[in-house]
Amino acid sequence: MVMKTSEDSRPTDGVAGAATPWPADIKMRAAGLDFYYGGKQALHSIALQVPTGRITALIGPSGCGKTTFLRILNRMYETVPQARPDGEVLLDGEDIFSLDVVNLRRRVGMVFQKPNPFPKSIFDNIAYGLRINGMGGKGTMAEAVEKSLRRAALWDEVKDQLHKSAYALSGGQQQRLCIARALAVEPEVLLLDEPCSALDPIATAKIEELLFNLKDACTMVIVTHNMQQAARSADFTGFFLMGRLIEFNKTAVIFKTPARKETEDYITGRFG
Protein backbone atom coordinates (compact mmCIF):
# COMPACT_ATOMS: atom_id res chain seq x y z
CA MET A 1 0.00 0.00 0.00
CA VAL A 2 1.34 3.42 -0.96
CA MET A 3 0.61 6.02 1.69
CA LYS A 4 -0.12 9.60 0.73
CA THR A 5 -0.12 12.62 3.01
CA SER A 6 -2.05 15.05 0.85
CA GLU A 7 -3.64 18.04 2.53
CA ASP A 8 -6.82 17.15 0.62
CA SER A 9 -8.25 14.46 2.88
CA ARG A 10 -11.37 13.65 0.90
CA PRO A 11 -10.63 11.67 -2.27
CA THR A 12 -12.58 12.51 -5.41
CA ASP A 13 -13.57 10.31 -8.31
CA GLY A 14 -12.59 12.80 -10.97
CA VAL A 15 -15.99 14.49 -11.15
CA ALA A 16 -15.94 18.03 -9.79
CA GLY A 17 -17.39 18.14 -6.29
CA ALA A 18 -18.03 14.38 -6.14
CA ALA A 19 -16.48 12.45 -3.29
CA THR A 20 -15.75 8.73 -3.47
CA PRO A 21 -16.54 6.43 -0.54
CA TRP A 22 -14.07 6.53 2.34
CA PRO A 23 -11.25 4.09 1.47
CA ALA A 24 -11.46 0.82 3.42
CA ASP A 25 -7.69 0.66 3.86
CA ILE A 26 -7.57 3.97 5.78
CA LYS A 27 -9.05 4.19 9.30
CA MET A 28 -8.07 7.70 10.38
CA ARG A 29 -6.61 10.66 8.56
CA ALA A 30 -5.17 13.95 9.75
CA ALA A 31 -4.76 16.84 7.32
CA GLY A 32 -3.37 20.32 7.90
CA LEU A 33 -3.37 19.68 11.64
CA ASP A 34 -1.91 22.32 13.92
CA PHE A 35 -2.11 22.19 17.70
CA TYR A 36 -1.63 24.81 20.38
CA TYR A 37 -1.12 24.85 24.14
CA GLY A 38 -2.30 28.39 24.78
CA GLY A 39 -0.06 30.57 22.62
CA LYS A 40 2.55 27.85 22.03
CA GLN A 41 2.26 25.82 18.83
CA ALA A 42 3.11 22.17 19.43
CA LEU A 43 2.22 20.63 16.04
CA HIS A 44 2.65 22.09 12.56
CA SER A 45 0.62 21.02 9.50
CA ILE A 46 0.51 17.30 10.29
CA ALA A 47 -0.79 15.15 7.41
CA LEU A 48 -0.89 11.43 8.19
CA GLN A 49 -3.02 8.43 7.32
CA VAL A 50 -3.57 5.54 9.74
CA PRO A 51 -4.04 2.26 7.81
CA THR A 52 -6.89 -0.04 8.83
CA GLY A 53 -5.96 -3.25 10.66
CA ARG A 54 -2.31 -2.31 10.97
CA ILE A 55 0.07 -1.08 13.67
CA THR A 56 1.38 2.43 13.12
CA ALA A 57 4.34 3.51 15.27
CA LEU A 58 5.20 7.12 16.05
CA ILE A 59 8.86 7.71 16.90
CA GLY A 60 10.98 10.76 17.67
CA PRO A 61 12.82 12.46 20.54
CA SER A 62 11.04 13.57 23.72
CA GLY A 63 8.92 16.67 23.24
CA CYS A 64 8.60 16.27 19.48
CA GLY A 65 4.79 16.10 19.44
CA LYS A 66 4.07 12.41 18.99
CA THR A 67 2.15 11.97 22.26
CA THR A 68 0.28 15.22 21.61
CA PHE A 69 -0.77 13.85 18.22
CA LEU A 70 -1.86 10.56 19.82
CA ARG A 71 -4.02 12.39 22.36
CA ILE A 72 -5.72 14.38 19.62
CA LEU A 73 -7.00 11.18 18.00
CA ASN A 74 -9.51 10.62 20.82
CA ARG A 75 -9.61 14.23 22.07
CA MET A 76 -7.83 13.45 25.32
CA TYR A 77 -6.26 16.91 25.03
CA GLU A 78 -9.59 18.37 26.17
CA THR A 79 -8.52 17.79 29.78
CA VAL A 80 -5.77 20.42 29.30
CA PRO A 81 -6.84 24.08 29.68
CA GLN A 82 -6.34 26.28 26.58
CA ALA A 83 -5.30 23.33 24.41
CA ARG A 84 -6.81 23.48 20.93
CA PRO A 85 -6.41 21.86 17.51
CA ASP A 86 -6.79 23.52 14.14
CA GLY A 87 -7.22 21.34 11.09
CA GLU A 88 -8.95 18.09 10.25
CA VAL A 89 -8.94 14.61 11.74
CA LEU A 90 -11.32 12.03 10.27
CA LEU A 91 -12.41 8.62 11.54
CA ASP A 92 -13.96 6.58 8.73
CA GLY A 93 -14.59 9.90 7.01
CA GLU A 94 -16.27 11.52 10.05
CA ASP A 95 -14.90 14.67 11.66
CA ILE A 96 -13.84 13.60 15.16
CA PHE A 97 -14.26 17.15 16.49
CA SER A 98 -17.98 16.97 15.65
CA LEU A 99 -18.57 13.57 17.26
CA ASP A 100 -19.89 13.03 20.77
CA VAL A 101 -16.71 12.69 22.82
CA VAL A 102 -17.97 9.72 24.87
CA ASN A 103 -18.82 7.82 21.70
CA LEU A 104 -15.49 8.81 20.14
CA ARG A 105 -13.53 7.46 23.11
CA ARG A 106 -15.47 4.23 22.95
CA ARG A 107 -14.51 3.87 19.29
CA VAL A 108 -10.93 5.09 19.86
CA GLY A 109 -9.57 3.65 23.11
CA MET A 110 -6.32 4.54 24.85
CA VAL A 111 -3.70 2.76 26.96
CA PHE A 112 -1.24 4.92 28.86
CA GLN A 113 2.46 4.65 29.58
CA LYS A 114 1.99 3.66 33.21
CA PRO A 115 -0.55 0.92 33.99
CA ASN A 116 -3.57 2.54 35.62
CA PRO A 117 -5.96 -0.16 36.84
CA PHE A 118 -8.95 1.05 38.83
CA PRO A 119 -8.97 0.33 42.60
CA LYS A 120 -11.35 -2.53 41.97
CA SER A 121 -11.20 -6.25 41.36
CA ILE A 122 -9.82 -7.69 38.14
CA PHE A 123 -13.39 -8.56 37.11
CA ASP A 124 -14.78 -5.10 37.88
CA ASN A 125 -11.95 -3.38 35.98
CA ILE A 126 -13.11 -5.09 32.79
CA ALA A 127 -16.82 -4.87 33.55
CA TYR A 128 -16.68 -1.13 34.29
CA GLY A 129 -16.58 0.06 30.69
CA LEU A 130 -19.17 -2.49 29.65
CA ARG A 131 -21.57 -1.30 32.33
CA ILE A 132 -21.27 2.43 31.68
CA ASN A 133 -21.70 1.84 27.95
CA GLY A 134 -24.69 -0.43 28.44
CA MET A 135 -22.80 -3.31 26.88
CA GLY A 136 -22.21 -6.91 27.77
CA GLY A 137 -22.88 -8.56 24.50
CA LYS A 138 -25.15 -11.53 24.07
CA GLY A 139 -24.87 -13.63 27.18
CA THR A 140 -23.62 -12.76 30.62
CA MET A 141 -21.24 -10.11 31.87
CA ALA A 142 -18.94 -12.92 33.00
CA GLU A 143 -18.68 -14.16 29.41
CA ALA A 144 -17.86 -10.65 28.17
CA VAL A 145 -15.15 -10.24 30.82
CA GLU A 146 -13.64 -13.61 29.94
CA LYS A 147 -13.62 -12.72 26.24
CA SER A 148 -11.74 -9.48 26.91
CA LEU A 149 -9.18 -11.14 29.17
CA ARG A 150 -8.61 -13.86 26.58
CA ARG A 151 -8.07 -11.26 23.86
CA ALA A 152 -5.45 -9.64 26.10
CA ALA A 153 -3.74 -13.02 26.70
CA LEU A 154 -4.40 -12.70 30.44
CA TRP A 155 -7.26 -15.11 31.14
CA ASP A 156 -5.17 -18.17 31.97
CA GLU A 157 -3.13 -16.19 34.49
CA VAL A 158 -6.04 -14.61 36.38
CA LYS A 159 -9.10 -16.85 35.88
CA ASP A 160 -8.89 -18.16 39.46
CA GLN A 161 -8.46 -14.72 41.06
CA LEU A 162 -10.97 -12.51 39.24
CA HIS A 163 -12.28 -11.00 42.47
CA LYS A 164 -8.87 -10.06 43.84
CA SER A 165 -7.60 -6.51 43.59
CA ALA A 166 -6.08 -5.53 40.25
CA TYR A 167 -3.21 -4.03 42.25
CA ALA A 168 -2.09 -7.56 43.17
CA LEU A 169 -1.00 -8.15 39.57
CA SER A 170 2.53 -7.57 38.29
CA GLY A 171 3.30 -4.49 36.22
CA GLY A 172 3.12 -6.41 32.96
CA GLN A 173 -0.14 -8.06 33.97
CA GLN A 174 -1.61 -4.71 34.97
CA GLN A 175 -0.76 -3.29 31.55
CA ARG A 176 -2.44 -6.24 29.83
CA LEU A 177 -5.42 -5.73 32.15
CA CYS A 178 -5.63 -2.11 30.98
CA ILE A 179 -5.50 -3.32 27.38
CA ALA A 180 -8.26 -5.84 28.15
CA ARG A 181 -10.32 -3.06 29.75
CA ALA A 182 -9.92 -0.92 26.63
CA LEU A 183 -10.78 -3.86 24.37
CA ALA A 184 -13.92 -4.73 26.33
CA VAL A 185 -15.97 -2.02 24.61
CA GLU A 186 -14.85 -3.21 21.16
CA PRO A 187 -12.90 -0.13 20.02
CA GLU A 188 -12.14 0.33 16.35
CA VAL A 189 -8.81 1.99 17.13
CA LEU A 190 -6.47 1.46 20.08
CA LEU A 191 -3.94 4.16 20.98
CA LEU A 192 -0.94 3.11 23.08
CA ASP A 193 1.40 5.68 24.63
CA GLU A 194 4.72 3.93 25.35
CA PRO A 195 2.90 0.90 26.82
CA CYS A 196 6.11 -1.05 27.51
CA SER A 197 8.39 1.69 28.83
CA ALA A 198 8.07 0.54 32.46
CA LEU A 199 8.17 -3.19 31.73
CA ASP A 200 10.93 -5.78 31.69
CA PRO A 201 11.89 -7.55 28.43
CA ILE A 202 9.71 -10.61 29.12
CA ALA A 203 6.61 -8.51 29.81
CA THR A 204 7.44 -6.34 26.80
CA ALA A 205 7.60 -9.39 24.55
CA LYS A 206 4.15 -10.49 25.78
CA ILE A 207 2.66 -7.06 25.01
CA GLU A 208 4.22 -7.02 21.53
CA GLU A 209 2.88 -10.49 20.78
CA LEU A 210 -0.53 -9.37 22.01
CA LEU A 211 -0.54 -6.34 19.73
CA PHE A 212 0.40 -8.47 16.74
CA ASN A 213 -2.48 -10.84 17.49
CA LEU A 214 -4.94 -7.96 17.81
CA LYS A 215 -4.37 -6.52 14.33
CA ASP A 216 -7.33 -8.38 12.87
CA ALA A 217 -9.59 -6.93 15.56
CA CYS A 218 -8.60 -3.27 15.65
CA THR A 219 -6.29 -0.64 14.22
CA MET A 220 -3.45 0.45 16.52
CA VAL A 221 -1.25 3.52 16.88
CA ILE A 222 1.68 3.23 19.28
CA VAL A 223 4.11 5.86 20.55
CA THR A 224 7.49 4.37 21.40
CA HIS A 225 11.06 5.43 22.10
CA ASN A 226 12.22 1.87 21.49
CA MET A 227 13.51 1.66 17.90
CA GLN A 228 13.69 -2.13 18.05
CA GLN A 229 10.08 -2.30 19.19
CA ALA A 230 8.92 -0.12 16.32
CA ALA A 231 10.91 -2.18 13.84
CA ARG A 232 9.53 -5.45 15.23
CA SER A 233 5.92 -4.50 15.76
CA ALA A 234 4.82 -1.77 13.37
CA ASP A 235 3.67 -2.01 9.78
CA PHE A 236 4.06 1.76 9.27
CA THR A 237 6.19 4.32 11.09
CA GLY A 238 6.06 8.09 11.35
CA PHE A 239 9.04 10.16 12.52
CA PHE A 240 8.24 13.36 14.41
CA LEU A 241 10.72 16.16 15.07
CA MET A 242 10.05 19.55 16.65
CA GLY A 243 6.31 19.30 16.15
CA ARG A 244 6.48 18.24 12.51
CA LEU A 245 5.98 14.90 10.78
CA ILE A 246 9.29 14.54 8.97
CA GLU A 247 8.65 11.22 7.28
CA PHE A 248 5.98 8.51 7.13
CA ASN A 249 6.25 5.20 5.29
CA LYS A 250 6.31 1.45 5.66
CA THR A 251 8.45 0.54 8.65
CA ALA A 252 10.99 -1.37 6.56
CA VAL A 253 11.54 1.71 4.41
CA ILE A 254 11.89 4.06 7.38
CA PHE A 255 14.51 1.87 9.06
CA LYS A 256 16.45 0.71 5.99
CA THR A 257 16.22 3.48 3.40
CA PRO A 258 14.76 6.64 4.97
CA ALA A 259 14.24 9.52 2.58
CA ARG A 260 15.19 12.25 5.02
CA LYS A 261 18.57 12.77 6.67
CA GLU A 262 16.89 13.75 9.95
CA THR A 263 15.20 10.35 10.07
CA GLU A 264 18.44 8.51 9.39
CA ASP A 265 20.28 10.54 12.03
CA TYR A 266 17.66 9.73 14.67
CA ILE A 267 17.43 6.01 13.88
CA THR A 268 21.22 5.60 13.86
CA GLY A 269 21.59 7.46 17.16
CA ARG A 270 23.34 10.57 15.85
CA PHE A 271 20.87 12.69 17.81
CA GLY A 272 17.83 12.29 20.02
mmCIF file of C-alpha atoms in Angstrom:
data_model
loop_
_atom_site.group_PDB
_atom_site.id
_atom_site.type_symbol
_atom_site.label_atom_id
_atom_site.label_comp_id
_atom_site.label_asym_id
_atom_site.label_seq_id
_atom_site.Cartn_x
_atom_site.Cartn_y
_atom_site.Cartn_z
ATOM 1 C CA MET A 1 0.000 0.000 0.000
ATOM 2 C CA VAL A 2 1.343 3.417 -0.957
ATOM 3 C CA MET A 3 0.611 6.017 1.690
ATOM 4 C CA LYS A 4 -0.124 9.603 0.728
ATOM 5 C CA THR A 5 -0.122 12.616 3.005
ATOM 6 C CA SER A 6 -2.053 15.051 0.849
ATOM 7 C CA GLU A 7 -3.644 18.035 2.526
ATOM 8 C CA ASP A 8 -6.822 17.145 0.617
ATOM 9 C CA SER A 9 -8.245 14.459 2.885
ATOM 10 C CA ARG A 10 -11.375 13.654 0.905
ATOM 11 C CA PRO A 11 -10.634 11.673 -2.272
ATOM 12 C CA THR A 12 -12.584 12.512 -5.405
ATOM 13 C CA ASP A 13 -13.566 10.311 -8.305
ATOM 14 C CA GLY A 14 -12.593 12.802 -10.974
ATOM 15 C CA VAL A 15 -15.992 14.494 -11.146
ATOM 16 C CA ALA A 16 -15.938 18.032 -9.792
ATOM 17 C CA GLY A 17 -17.391 18.142 -6.294
ATOM 18 C CA ALA A 18 -18.033 14.383 -6.143
ATOM 19 C CA ALA A 19 -16.476 12.446 -3.289
ATOM 20 C CA THR A 20 -15.751 8.734 -3.468
ATOM 21 C CA PRO A 21 -16.541 6.428 -0.538
ATOM 22 C CA TRP A 22 -14.069 6.533 2.338
ATOM 23 C CA PRO A 23 -11.251 4.088 1.465
ATOM 24 C CA ALA A 24 -11.460 0.824 3.424
ATOM 25 C CA ASP A 25 -7.691 0.658 3.865
ATOM 26 C CA ILE A 26 -7.574 3.965 5.784
ATOM 27 C CA LYS A 27 -9.050 4.189 9.298
ATOM 28 C CA MET A 28 -8.066 7.695 10.379
ATOM 29 C CA ARG A 29 -6.612 10.659 8.561
ATOM 30 C CA ALA A 30 -5.168 13.954 9.746
ATOM 31 C CA ALA A 31 -4.761 16.844 7.317
ATOM 32 C CA GLY A 32 -3.373 20.324 7.898
ATOM 33 C CA LEU A 33 -3.371 19.676 11.638
ATOM 34 C CA ASP A 34 -1.906 22.319 13.920
ATOM 35 C CA PHE A 35 -2.114 22.187 17.695
ATOM 36 C CA TYR A 36 -1.634 24.815 20.382
ATOM 37 C CA TYR A 37 -1.115 24.853 24.140
ATOM 38 C CA GLY A 38 -2.295 28.391 24.785
ATOM 39 C CA GLY A 39 -0.062 30.570 22.618
ATOM 40 C CA LYS A 40 2.550 27.853 22.030
ATOM 41 C CA GLN A 41 2.255 25.825 18.833
ATOM 42 C CA ALA A 42 3.106 22.166 19.426
ATOM 43 C CA LEU A 43 2.216 20.633 16.042
ATOM 44 C CA HIS A 44 2.650 22.091 12.564
ATOM 45 C CA SER A 45 0.620 21.021 9.497
ATOM 46 C CA ILE A 46 0.511 17.297 10.288
ATOM 47 C CA ALA A 47 -0.792 15.149 7.414
ATOM 48 C CA LEU A 48 -0.888 11.425 8.186
ATOM 49 C CA GLN A 49 -3.021 8.428 7.317
ATOM 50 C CA VAL A 50 -3.572 5.537 9.745
ATOM 51 C CA PRO A 51 -4.043 2.262 7.811
ATOM 52 C CA THR A 52 -6.885 -0.038 8.826
ATOM 53 C CA GLY A 53 -5.964 -3.248 10.659
ATOM 54 C CA ARG A 54 -2.306 -2.315 10.971
ATOM 55 C CA ILE A 55 0.074 -1.085 13.669
ATOM 56 C CA THR A 56 1.381 2.435 13.116
ATOM 57 C CA ALA A 57 4.343 3.510 15.273
ATOM 58 C CA LEU A 58 5.203 7.117 16.048
ATOM 59 C CA ILE A 59 8.864 7.715 16.904
ATOM 60 C CA GLY A 60 10.979 10.756 17.675
ATOM 61 C CA PRO A 61 12.819 12.458 20.543
ATOM 62 C CA SER A 62 11.042 13.569 23.719
ATOM 63 C CA GLY A 63 8.922 16.670 23.240
ATOM 64 C CA CYS A 64 8.603 16.269 19.477
ATOM 65 C CA GLY A 65 4.792 16.103 19.441
ATOM 66 C CA LYS A 66 4.071 12.409 18.986
ATOM 67 C CA THR A 67 2.147 11.973 22.256
ATOM 68 C CA THR A 68 0.284 15.217 21.610
ATOM 69 C CA PHE A 69 -0.775 13.848 18.219
ATOM 70 C CA LEU A 70 -1.859 10.561 19.817
ATOM 71 C CA ARG A 71 -4.024 12.389 22.356
ATOM 72 C CA ILE A 72 -5.724 14.378 19.618
ATOM 73 C CA LEU A 73 -6.997 11.182 18.000
ATOM 74 C CA ASN A 74 -9.508 10.622 20.821
ATOM 75 C CA ARG A 75 -9.613 14.226 22.074
ATOM 76 C CA MET A 76 -7.826 13.447 25.324
ATOM 77 C CA TYR A 77 -6.258 16.909 25.034
ATOM 78 C CA GLU A 78 -9.587 18.372 26.172
ATOM 79 C CA THR A 79 -8.522 17.793 29.785
ATOM 80 C CA VAL A 80 -5.768 20.423 29.304
ATOM 81 C CA PRO A 81 -6.841 24.081 29.685
ATOM 82 C CA GLN A 82 -6.344 26.285 26.580
ATOM 83 C CA ALA A 83 -5.299 23.330 24.409
ATOM 84 C CA ARG A 84 -6.808 23.483 20.930
ATOM 85 C CA PRO A 85 -6.412 21.862 17.512
ATOM 86 C CA ASP A 86 -6.788 23.520 14.136
ATOM 87 C CA GLY A 87 -7.223 21.338 11.090
ATOM 88 C CA GLU A 88 -8.945 18.093 10.251
ATOM 89 C CA VAL A 89 -8.944 14.611 11.741
ATOM 90 C CA LEU A 90 -11.318 12.032 10.267
ATOM 91 C CA LEU A 91 -12.409 8.618 11.543
ATOM 92 C CA ASP A 92 -13.963 6.583 8.732
ATOM 93 C CA GLY A 93 -14.587 9.904 7.006
ATOM 94 C CA GLU A 94 -16.274 11.520 10.045
ATOM 95 C CA ASP A 95 -14.897 14.672 11.656
ATOM 96 C CA ILE A 96 -13.840 13.600 15.164
ATOM 97 C CA PHE A 97 -14.256 17.150 16.491
ATOM 98 C CA SER A 98 -17.975 16.974 15.652
ATOM 99 C CA LEU A 99 -18.569 13.566 17.256
ATOM 100 C CA ASP A 100 -19.891 13.035 20.773
ATOM 101 C CA VAL A 101 -16.709 12.686 22.820
ATOM 102 C CA VAL A 102 -17.974 9.718 24.867
ATOM 103 C CA ASN A 103 -18.820 7.816 21.700
ATOM 104 C CA LEU A 104 -15.485 8.813 20.135
ATOM 105 C CA ARG A 105 -13.533 7.455 23.110
ATOM 106 C CA ARG A 106 -15.472 4.226 22.949
ATOM 107 C CA ARG A 107 -14.508 3.875 19.290
ATOM 108 C CA VAL A 108 -10.928 5.086 19.862
ATOM 109 C CA GLY A 109 -9.570 3.649 23.114
ATOM 110 C CA MET A 110 -6.325 4.543 24.848
ATOM 111 C CA VAL A 111 -3.705 2.756 26.956
ATOM 112 C CA PHE A 112 -1.244 4.916 28.856
ATOM 113 C CA GLN A 113 2.455 4.654 29.584
ATOM 114 C CA LYS A 114 1.986 3.661 33.213
ATOM 115 C CA PRO A 115 -0.550 0.917 33.987
ATOM 116 C CA ASN A 116 -3.572 2.538 35.623
ATOM 117 C CA PRO A 117 -5.959 -0.159 36.836
ATOM 118 C CA PHE A 118 -8.950 1.050 38.834
ATOM 119 C CA PRO A 119 -8.973 0.327 42.602
ATOM 120 C CA LYS A 120 -11.346 -2.534 41.968
ATOM 121 C CA SER A 121 -11.198 -6.254 41.363
ATOM 122 C CA ILE A 122 -9.825 -7.687 38.143
ATOM 123 C CA PHE A 123 -13.388 -8.562 37.107
ATOM 124 C CA ASP A 124 -14.776 -5.104 37.876
ATOM 125 C CA ASN A 125 -11.955 -3.383 35.982
ATOM 126 C CA ILE A 126 -13.106 -5.089 32.790
ATOM 127 C CA ALA A 127 -16.824 -4.872 33.550
ATOM 128 C CA TYR A 128 -16.676 -1.129 34.287
ATOM 129 C CA GLY A 129 -16.580 0.059 30.692
ATOM 130 C CA LEU A 130 -19.173 -2.494 29.645
ATOM 131 C CA ARG A 131 -21.566 -1.299 32.334
ATOM 132 C CA ILE A 132 -21.270 2.435 31.684
ATOM 133 C CA ASN A 133 -21.701 1.844 27.946
ATOM 134 C CA GLY A 134 -24.688 -0.431 28.439
ATOM 135 C CA MET A 135 -22.796 -3.306 26.884
ATOM 136 C CA GLY A 136 -22.209 -6.912 27.774
ATOM 137 C CA GLY A 137 -22.879 -8.562 24.499
ATOM 138 C CA LYS A 138 -25.151 -11.530 24.074
ATOM 139 C CA GLY A 139 -24.871 -13.628 27.183
ATOM 140 C CA THR A 140 -23.622 -12.760 30.620
ATOM 141 C CA MET A 141 -21.235 -10.112 31.875
ATOM 142 C CA ALA A 142 -18.939 -12.923 33.002
ATOM 143 C CA GLU A 143 -18.679 -14.158 29.406
ATOM 144 C CA ALA A 144 -17.861 -10.646 28.174
ATOM 145 C CA VAL A 145 -15.149 -10.236 30.820
ATOM 146 C CA GLU A 146 -13.636 -13.609 29.940
ATOM 147 C CA LYS A 147 -13.624 -12.721 26.240
ATOM 148 C CA SER A 148 -11.741 -9.479 26.905
ATOM 149 C CA LEU A 149 -9.179 -11.143 29.170
ATOM 150 C CA ARG A 150 -8.606 -13.864 26.582
ATOM 151 C CA ARG A 151 -8.070 -11.263 23.861
ATOM 152 C CA ALA A 152 -5.445 -9.638 26.096
ATOM 153 C CA ALA A 153 -3.744 -13.019 26.704
ATOM 154 C CA LEU A 154 -4.404 -12.704 30.443
ATOM 155 C CA TRP A 155 -7.260 -15.111 31.142
ATOM 156 C CA ASP A 156 -5.170 -18.172 31.971
ATOM 157 C CA GLU A 157 -3.132 -16.189 34.485
ATOM 158 C CA VAL A 158 -6.042 -14.614 36.383
ATOM 159 C CA LYS A 159 -9.097 -16.854 35.881
ATOM 160 C CA ASP A 160 -8.888 -18.157 39.457
ATOM 161 C CA GLN A 161 -8.461 -14.717 41.060
ATOM 162 C CA LEU A 162 -10.967 -12.509 39.242
ATOM 163 C CA HIS A 163 -12.284 -11.001 42.471
ATOM 164 C CA LYS A 164 -8.865 -10.065 43.844
ATOM 165 C CA SER A 165 -7.596 -6.507 43.587
ATOM 166 C CA ALA A 166 -6.078 -5.532 40.250
ATOM 167 C CA TYR A 167 -3.210 -4.034 42.253
ATOM 168 C CA ALA A 168 -2.088 -7.565 43.172
ATOM 169 C CA LEU A 169 -1.002 -8.149 39.566
ATOM 170 C CA SER A 170 2.529 -7.570 38.294
ATOM 171 C CA GLY A 171 3.302 -4.490 36.217
ATOM 172 C CA GLY A 172 3.120 -6.409 32.961
ATOM 173 C CA GLN A 173 -0.138 -8.062 33.965
ATOM 174 C CA GLN A 174 -1.606 -4.705 34.973
ATOM 175 C CA GLN A 175 -0.759 -3.295 31.552
ATOM 176 C CA ARG A 176 -2.438 -6.241 29.829
ATOM 177 C CA LEU A 177 -5.420 -5.733 32.151
ATOM 178 C CA CYS A 178 -5.628 -2.111 30.975
ATOM 179 C CA ILE A 179 -5.501 -3.318 27.382
ATOM 180 C CA ALA A 180 -8.264 -5.837 28.151
ATOM 181 C CA ARG A 181 -10.321 -3.057 29.754
ATOM 182 C CA ALA A 182 -9.920 -0.921 26.635
ATOM 183 C CA LEU A 183 -10.780 -3.863 24.370
ATOM 184 C CA ALA A 184 -13.919 -4.733 26.331
ATOM 185 C CA VAL A 185 -15.971 -2.017 24.606
ATOM 186 C CA GLU A 186 -14.853 -3.214 21.160
ATOM 187 C CA PRO A 187 -12.896 -0.128 20.016
ATOM 188 C CA GLU A 188 -12.140 0.330 16.348
ATOM 189 C CA VAL A 189 -8.809 1.991 17.126
ATOM 190 C CA LEU A 190 -6.468 1.457 20.083
ATOM 191 C CA LEU A 191 -3.938 4.156 20.977
ATOM 192 C CA LEU A 192 -0.940 3.109 23.083
ATOM 193 C CA ASP A 193 1.396 5.678 24.629
ATOM 194 C CA GLU A 194 4.717 3.925 25.350
ATOM 195 C CA PRO A 195 2.900 0.900 26.818
ATOM 196 C CA CYS A 196 6.106 -1.048 27.506
ATOM 197 C CA SER A 197 8.391 1.691 28.828
ATOM 198 C CA ALA A 198 8.067 0.541 32.459
ATOM 199 C CA LEU A 199 8.166 -3.188 31.727
ATOM 200 C CA ASP A 200 10.933 -5.780 31.689
ATOM 201 C CA PRO A 201 11.893 -7.555 28.427
ATOM 202 C CA ILE A 202 9.708 -10.605 29.120
ATOM 203 C CA ALA A 203 6.611 -8.509 29.808
ATOM 204 C CA THR A 204 7.441 -6.338 26.798
ATOM 205 C CA ALA A 205 7.597 -9.390 24.548
ATOM 206 C CA LYS A 206 4.151 -10.489 25.778
ATOM 207 C CA ILE A 207 2.665 -7.058 25.011
ATOM 208 C CA GLU A 208 4.224 -7.018 21.530
ATOM 209 C CA GLU A 209 2.879 -10.494 20.776
ATOM 210 C CA LEU A 210 -0.526 -9.373 22.015
ATOM 211 C CA LEU A 211 -0.536 -6.342 19.727
ATOM 212 C CA PHE A 212 0.405 -8.469 16.736
ATOM 213 C CA ASN A 213 -2.475 -10.844 17.489
ATOM 214 C CA LEU A 214 -4.944 -7.961 17.809
ATOM 215 C CA LYS A 215 -4.369 -6.521 14.332
ATOM 216 C CA ASP A 216 -7.329 -8.384 12.871
ATOM 217 C CA ALA A 217 -9.593 -6.935 15.558
ATOM 218 C CA CYS A 218 -8.601 -3.273 15.645
ATOM 219 C CA THR A 219 -6.294 -0.641 14.217
ATOM 220 C CA MET A 220 -3.451 0.449 16.517
ATOM 221 C CA VAL A 221 -1.252 3.523 16.878
ATOM 222 C CA ILE A 222 1.682 3.228 19.275
ATOM 223 C CA VAL A 223 4.109 5.864 20.545
ATOM 224 C CA THR A 224 7.485 4.366 21.395
ATOM 225 C CA HIS A 225 11.060 5.435 22.099
ATOM 226 C CA ASN A 226 12.216 1.871 21.486
ATOM 227 C CA MET A 227 13.511 1.659 17.902
ATOM 228 C CA GLN A 228 13.692 -2.126 18.052
ATOM 229 C CA GLN A 229 10.084 -2.302 19.192
ATOM 230 C CA ALA A 230 8.916 -0.120 16.324
ATOM 231 C CA ALA A 231 10.913 -2.184 13.837
ATOM 232 C CA ARG A 232 9.535 -5.454 15.233
ATOM 233 C CA SER A 233 5.918 -4.497 15.760
ATOM 234 C CA ALA A 234 4.822 -1.769 13.368
ATOM 235 C CA ASP A 235 3.670 -2.005 9.777
ATOM 236 C CA PHE A 236 4.065 1.757 9.270
ATOM 237 C CA THR A 237 6.187 4.320 11.092
ATOM 238 C CA GLY A 238 6.064 8.093 11.352
ATOM 239 C CA PHE A 239 9.044 10.159 12.516
ATOM 240 C CA PHE A 240 8.238 13.358 14.406
ATOM 241 C CA LEU A 241 10.721 16.162 15.074
ATOM 242 C CA MET A 242 10.051 19.555 16.650
ATOM 243 C CA GLY A 243 6.312 19.297 16.146
ATOM 244 C CA ARG A 244 6.479 18.235 12.510
ATOM 245 C CA LEU A 245 5.977 14.895 10.780
ATOM 246 C CA ILE A 246 9.290 14.538 8.974
ATOM 247 C CA GLU A 247 8.649 11.216 7.275
ATOM 248 C CA PHE A 248 5.981 8.511 7.133
ATOM 249 C CA ASN A 249 6.247 5.200 5.290
ATOM 250 C CA LYS A 250 6.315 1.452 5.659
ATOM 251 C CA THR A 251 8.452 0.536 8.649
ATOM 252 C CA ALA A 252 10.992 -1.374 6.560
ATOM 253 C CA VAL A 253 11.543 1.709 4.406
ATOM 254 C CA ILE A 254 11.891 4.058 7.384
ATOM 255 C CA PHE A 255 14.514 1.866 9.058
ATOM 256 C CA LYS A 256 16.448 0.707 5.994
ATOM 257 C CA THR A 257 16.220 3.478 3.403
ATOM 258 C CA PRO A 258 14.763 6.638 4.971
ATOM 259 C CA ALA A 259 14.237 9.518 2.579
ATOM 260 C CA ARG A 260 15.188 12.255 5.021
ATOM 261 C CA LYS A 261 18.566 12.768 6.671
ATOM 262 C CA GLU A 262 16.892 13.749 9.948
ATOM 263 C CA THR A 263 15.198 10.351 10.072
ATOM 264 C CA GLU A 264 18.435 8.509 9.391
ATOM 265 C CA ASP A 265 20.280 10.535 12.034
ATOM 266 C CA TYR A 266 17.662 9.726 14.671
ATOM 267 C CA ILE A 267 17.431 6.010 13.884
ATOM 268 C CA THR A 268 21.219 5.598 13.863
ATOM 269 C CA GLY A 269 21.587 7.461 17.162
ATOM 270 C CA ARG A 270 23.337 10.567 15.853
ATOM 271 C CA PHE A 271 20.872 12.687 17.808
ATOM 272 C CA GLY A 272 17.832 12.292 20.021
#
